[in-house]
Amino acid sequence: MVNETQHICSTSSSSKSDGGSSSGSESSKDSSRCSTPVLDADRHERLREKMRRRQDSGDKWFSLEFFPPRTANAAVNLISRFDRMGAGGPLFIDVTWHPAGDPGSDKETSSMIIANTAVNYCGLETILHMTCCNQTKDDITGHLQKAKRLGLKNIMALRGDPVGEEWEEEVDGFNYAVDLVKHIRNEFDDYFDICVAGYPKGHPEAESYEADLRHLKEKVFAGADFIITQLFFRSETFLKFMKDCQAIGITCPIIPGIFPIQGYHSLRQLVKLSKLEVPQEIKDVIEPIKDNDAAIRNYGVELAVSMCRELLDSGMVHGLHFYTLNREVATTEVLKRLGIWKEDPRRPLPWAVSAHPKRRVEDVRPIFWASRPKSYIYRTQEWDDFPNGRWGNSSSPAFGELKDYYLFYLKSKSPREELLKMWGEELTGEESVFEVFTCYITGEPNKNGYKVTCMPWNDDPLATETNLLKEQLEKVNRRGILTINSQPNINGKPSTDPIVGWGPSGGYVFQKAYLEFFASSEIVTALLKVLKKYESRVNYHIVNVKGQNITNAPDLQPNAVTWGIFPGREIIQPTVVDPVSFLYWKDEAFALWIEQWAKLYEEESPSRMIIQYIHDNYYLVNLVDNDFPLENCLWQVVDDTFELLN
Amino acid sequence: MVNETQHICSTSSSSKSDGGSSSGSESSKDSSRCSTPVLDADRHERLREKMRRRQDSGDKWFSLEFFPPRTANAAVNLISRFDRMGAGGPLFIDVTWHPAGDPGSDKETSSMIIANTAVNYCGLETILHMTCCNQTKDDITGHLQKAKRLGLKNIMALRGDPVGEEWEEEVDGFNYAVDLVKHIRNEFDDYFDICVAGYPKGHPEAESYEADLRHLKEKVFAGADFIITQLFFRSETFLKFMKDCQAIGITCPIIPGIFPIQGYHSLRQLVKLSKLEVPQEIKDVIEPIKDNDAAIRNYGVELAVSMCRELLDSGMVHGLHFYTLNREVATTEVLKRLGIWKEDPRRPLPWAVSAHPKRRVEDVRPIFWASRPKSYIYRTQEWDDFPNGRWGNSSSPAFGELKDYYLFYLKSKSPREELLKMWGEELTGEESVFEVFTCYITGEPNKNGYKVTCMPWNDDPLATETNLLKEQLEKVNRRGILTINSQPNINGKPSTDPIVGWGPSGGYVFQKAYLEFFASSEIVTALLKVLKKYESRVNYHIVNVKGQNITNAPDLQPNAVTWGIFPGREIIQPTVVDPVSFLYWKDEAFALWIEQWAKLYEEESPSRMIIQYIHDNYYLVNLVDNDFPLENCLWQVVDDTFELLN
């Protein structure tokens, strides 16, 4: 538990001089002219600018703190949590520095890699904590360089806990957080946004509350951009602290750290480490219910909500920082009750945007990875240019290989036993595979009574949008058109549409109907005959695992299948069906049959051989109906195909 | 007249070995992947490939021959003729080489510059003739290099008329067309498509018909891609010639040269120069009507139509080449009666595409130059990259300056006297300017009884599309909103729509409503108040001649105002309102008041001072209604503005 409350309890201190609002020269240069599409100003701004913009607009915000997990499985779960809690619209998340856990390493569980995943794969603005005591200058510079390389743009500069009781200052060493702030500004100029810690009751090791305020001022004047505070139990504590800061000339944003009490044990642990005193009125409530976790959590939520309301009502507080302890329920509940959890925040693009600065111009992707965005990001991480406007202009033809297939963020979230229950302990033929696909679509339990909530190609249940097509999808999957991706046609719905909307308000979004599936060669032969009738209305790509490829796409050009028209902007076409990248996707789509499904079974077992047979003999097909204003003709194409087969 | 019939009469000869169908490595490289939008395969193909494609598809075509004019005014007229006859869809035009007229110079009337204008400013596939006799190798190489630099891709290689009676072959010189063909292939490899002349009756100087056929074969085998023939009077002549060519192994396309008889004088001149014999049955008809031009022309049209029908019906002829003598009526008439004049050929983009190979990827332009496309091409001729997909990505910020303002293809087609009649011999106030604008819109005569068929910003009468807005435009111009550019909103009309359609069939085109005008500062002040109500629905840019600029465009981003969605393609957005280029356009738009209008009047005259006043004090305004699916709100904006003023 000690590690898990890293920053909350970190007994760091120290500081210097206001860099408060040095304006971001880097991003303003980029936003000057011509080079970017930019649907969302967020994609361009530095964190400190986003914070200022939200403050100016009066729009309240929140942020979430997490600590790195101990095991790879826990990391997979934490990343799912990033996605779920990210959906509520945090301004940023932060990941604590875990000195005992090799925090700067490439391990799946290191602070560095978890923060990397949050930025690049989950698209979250992220602050990486970093402590400096007991570390060499070279180590620290190395960590910072690595963070920059990975696309991290924000550092929380902390002292960290000195090891051992008898700690002595090192001459020329990093003794206080202020030393780290100065070092970052010296070595990396204005590249990073820097956050420092504030202690509303004064740091436990400081000579006095006043001395601690002076330390904080030093940190700010050394170049910190904003302050996040240690937790506290009464709103007055924070509001007094804030006034005191302002009185001595600290003008940067100060964000209160909120700790919703989630259990008796974690509270005691915290108190011990942080040397904070729990007010008697809280102790009085908690002691009698200390064995009732639910009751304590409810109380914690109540307490946090009322304290947050007081803070927000004061007019001095614009954002709230939550110590989540890597848990979802309490924090989410508080945020929802405060009304600042934005259930369906505006999507800047119809897919999750990576927050890596290098990818900021990216606004076109092939539709194939729609359900595997992390895999797409992973396989394109070495690209130097990202497509901007047109798919073809700057996209690299080289996708990352599949050899690192097992990377933890590409793995299924579900353990083997669960997958077997969903996909069948024993398959009896291709039809039992059809059934699995059908159950996934319908949401009905399979014949053993289990719901199929994921598939090798979709780690999550059916998207709301796909639900629009449920009935037709069920019908075709039952007959062996095994769908893995689809979208309905959309002829100009408002960009604020809750299901298909994306981009700034006042715009209109469009889609061409899309259907992607595996099917036997028998079906494909009939399909090809049927497709002749549809000529250029339907574009198709049909490929098997060996790469035999049949298409009517003109000159290997990409086909835009999602686009949006917005006030004062160029057209944005975020998803395309690209013939070349389809062949890269094909490798991944076929490999998932084996890696995720066939390998659940013993070698040479009939179940495994059935999957292997499908892998070896089926075709992967995609169809686009180009005539988006008319009724989607793809179901007719499929019906005609089945009719021809009968 | 001699010069005007350059190629028809050019007594060149000579030849060698089939390069017939060497496939274009250059263009196929470009079309491989990703880099281009390409609505129209024509934009990518070499002329010989286009010819082959039309032949394969059974689609009959025609081409047009012109000679360079003698005066700058005649050049302006010829260029208008290129635009008008280009609208009929010729596969190419060709421009004869005029040795006496300094054909390779930079003069407005030189063969080189006329061909340059046809390619770059009129977007026509163009063949430049070139003769070689009496020229040094260096001269010829220089001409070819210049042609290549200007974007010319096709050469008609001719011998040219030797000077003087006693002509002798030069050793190692260019004595025959075949020498020029060889030289082009040696020095420029496969860069140019090469055409050579064929003589259905044999060259008048050849020893025999058979010897001449052997010369032709030499030219083809030396690397010529196709043959255009000298004129003839009977279809049998050509068909026999074609069979004879095939019999000796000439397999490249052979295009019959058609000469519609347009007058007695020109026929006699031609006969003299070409040493051709006019058949007796033709002489018998013409002699009695030799003073009746109309009768001769009608007969010539009849004769040409019936001969062309015989040629096309033979199945051996796929394209017809017309010797126009720089005249429109007869040739157009023949083409219309044959049904191969395509009145409204498909527009690959909503503006005229330059045929310069460097510009082939260009598919976005600012809307401002919509009525002055040649000026836009001129001012961007130094750009190395042309925008592809997004305006901002590759467009150069540097537009060519206005100093060469008087370049002949930027000048008004109308002489000063006509302009004065249209725009007023004497202006009495701003209202008389309003009246000129209004008359231009309505098509009604002005108070002196003259129709206003052009304006400084529009050299042609109102576009069909603008006619849709005529009523509203008339109303606002009367009141001093002096419109110079506008388009209605379009919400998904078929790309084949005769008025607003463009791009390949099966697609849909869209537009945001656009209005651009000059207005007094009083109107602009009211307008700005009104625009507040419309918030982000209406984007505006307002600027005066001094560059004072008011806009609500987000981050200086371009706004797409025309776009199209096509089967199997990325989105094409060919016109944008770009805030940065608007300031370049502003200079031109204001300068046109002075250069074209004020300067019609004496210095210090009241008329001139009125225009000068408008130039100095009015604002140039553009408005975009972003909500394209709703009714155009810009008229409401203008109405509200006038109401506020009352």
Tab-separated table of C-alpha atoms in Angstrom, chain A residues 31-38 363-364 388-393 395-397 506 508 510 512 536 539 554-560 563 565-573 576 578 580-581 626-630, chain B residues 31-38 363-364 388-393 395-397 506 508 510 512 536 539 554-560 563 565-573 576 578 580-581 626-630:
chain	number	residue	atom	x	y	z
A	31	SER	CA	-0.919	26.374	-34.758
A	32	SER	CA	0.057	29.365	-36.855
A	33	ARG	CA	-0.887	28.269	-40.329
A	34	CYS	CA	-1.780	25.607	-42.737
A	35	SER	CA	-0.148	22.539	-41.383
A	36	THR	CA	-2.905	20.945	-39.334
A	37	PRO	CA	-6.515	20.018	-39.569
A	38	VAL	CA	-7.267	20.155	-35.873
A	363	ASP	CA	-6.549	12.424	-38.638
A	364	VAL	CA	-6.972	9.505	-41.014
A	388	ASN	CA	-3.086	14.400	-42.374
A	389	GLY	CA	-6.134	14.916	-44.536
A	390	ARG	CA	-5.330	12.272	-47.071
A	391	TRP	CA	-4.422	8.760	-46.186
A	392	GLY	CA	-1.917	8.382	-48.925
A	393	ASN	CA	0.132	11.514	-48.555
A	395	SER	CA	1.364	7.309	-44.363
A	396	SER	CA	4.292	4.983	-44.163
A	397	PRO	CA	3.786	1.792	-46.047
A	506	GLY	CA	-22.360	22.689	-35.611
A	508	TYR	CA	-22.430	17.149	-39.961
A	510	PHE	CA	-21.405	11.087	-42.911
A	512	LYS	CA	-20.607	4.897	-46.191
A	536	SER	CA	-18.936	0.590	-58.948
A	539	ASN	CA	-16.220	-1.671	-53.662
A	554	PRO	CA	-9.664	1.830	-58.723
A	555	ASP	CA	-5.854	2.137	-58.841
A	556	LEU	CA	-5.373	0.973	-55.244
A	557	GLN	CA	-6.842	4.246	-54.046
A	558	PRO	CA	-8.263	4.561	-50.539
A	559	ASN	CA	-12.011	4.983	-50.141
A	560	ALA	CA	-13.170	7.459	-47.504
A	563	TRP	CA	-16.157	12.119	-43.016
A	565	ILE	CA	-18.079	18.847	-42.446
A	566	PHE	CA	-17.593	21.532	-39.815
A	567	PRO	CA	-17.950	25.297	-39.565
A	568	GLY	CA	-14.830	27.065	-40.757
A	569	ARG	CA	-12.818	23.891	-41.372
A	570	GLU	CA	-11.521	21.750	-44.153
A	571	ILE	CA	-13.245	18.410	-44.625
A	572	ILE	CA	-12.119	15.739	-42.180
A	573	GLN	CA	-12.174	12.127	-43.396
A	576	VAL	CA	-10.709	5.056	-45.018
A	578	ASP	CA	-7.180	1.475	-47.837
A	580	VAL	CA	-2.630	-1.476	-49.179
A	581	SER	CA	-3.041	-1.421	-45.415
A	626	ASN	CA	-20.567	4.000	-52.055
A	627	ASP	CA	-24.100	5.317	-52.417
A	628	PHE	CA	-24.435	6.661	-48.894
A	629	PRO	CA	-27.647	8.697	-49.425
A	630	LEU	CA	-29.586	5.571	-50.468
B	31	SER	CA	0.064	6.309	-60.273
B	32	SER	CA	1.379	3.446	-58.173
B	33	ARG	CA	0.274	4.372	-54.692
B	34	CYS	CA	-0.917	6.889	-52.273
B	35	SER	CA	0.367	10.133	-53.562
B	36	THR	CA	-2.504	11.442	-55.614
B	37	PRO	CA	-6.197	12.002	-55.418
B	38	VAL	CA	-6.887	11.838	-59.115
B	363	ASP	CA	-6.871	19.563	-56.290
B	364	VAL	CA	-7.538	22.448	-53.925
B	388	ASN	CA	-3.243	17.931	-52.579
B	389	GLY	CA	-6.212	17.134	-50.416
B	390	ARG	CA	-5.655	19.848	-47.868
B	391	TRP	CA	-5.060	23.412	-48.787
B	392	GLY	CA	-2.568	23.999	-46.051
B	393	ASN	CA	-0.232	21.084	-46.422
B	395	SER	CA	0.616	25.339	-50.643
B	396	SER	CA	3.287	27.931	-50.852
B	397	PRO	CA	2.472	31.081	-48.971
B	506	GLY	CA	-21.758	7.924	-59.233
B	508	TYR	CA	-22.298	13.438	-54.885
B	510	PHE	CA	-21.779	19.570	-51.945
B	512	LYS	CA	-21.504	25.818	-48.653
B	536	SER	CA	-20.151	30.229	-35.906
B	539	ASN	CA	-17.655	32.713	-41.189
B	554	PRO	CA	-10.826	29.820	-36.166
B	555	ASP	CA	-6.992	29.844	-36.070
B	556	LEU	CA	-6.651	31.060	-39.664
B	557	GLN	CA	-7.832	27.671	-40.856
B	558	PRO	CA	-9.216	27.227	-44.369
B	559	ASN	CA	-12.915	26.477	-44.746
B	560	ALA	CA	-13.875	23.911	-47.385
B	563	TRP	CA	-16.459	19.009	-51.871
B	565	ILE	CA	-17.806	12.144	-52.418
B	566	PHE	CA	-17.098	9.502	-55.054
B	567	PRO	CA	-17.145	5.722	-55.304
B	568	GLY	CA	-13.892	4.238	-54.105
B	569	ARG	CA	-12.146	7.583	-53.505
B	570	GLU	CA	-11.036	9.831	-50.751
B	571	ILE	CA	-13.035	13.002	-50.268
B	572	ILE	CA	-12.136	15.761	-52.726
B	573	GLN	CA	-12.494	19.365	-51.531
B	576	VAL	CA	-11.638	26.524	-49.872
B	578	ASP	CA	-8.420	30.403	-47.047
B	580	VAL	CA	-4.147	33.756	-45.729
B	581	SER	CA	-4.559	33.666	-49.496
B	626	ASN	CA	-21.527	26.693	-42.804
B	627	ASP	CA	-24.933	25.082	-42.410
B	628	PHE	CA	-25.159	23.712	-45.937
B	629	PRO	CA	-28.173	21.410	-45.414
B	630	LEU	CA	-30.374	24.335	-44.333
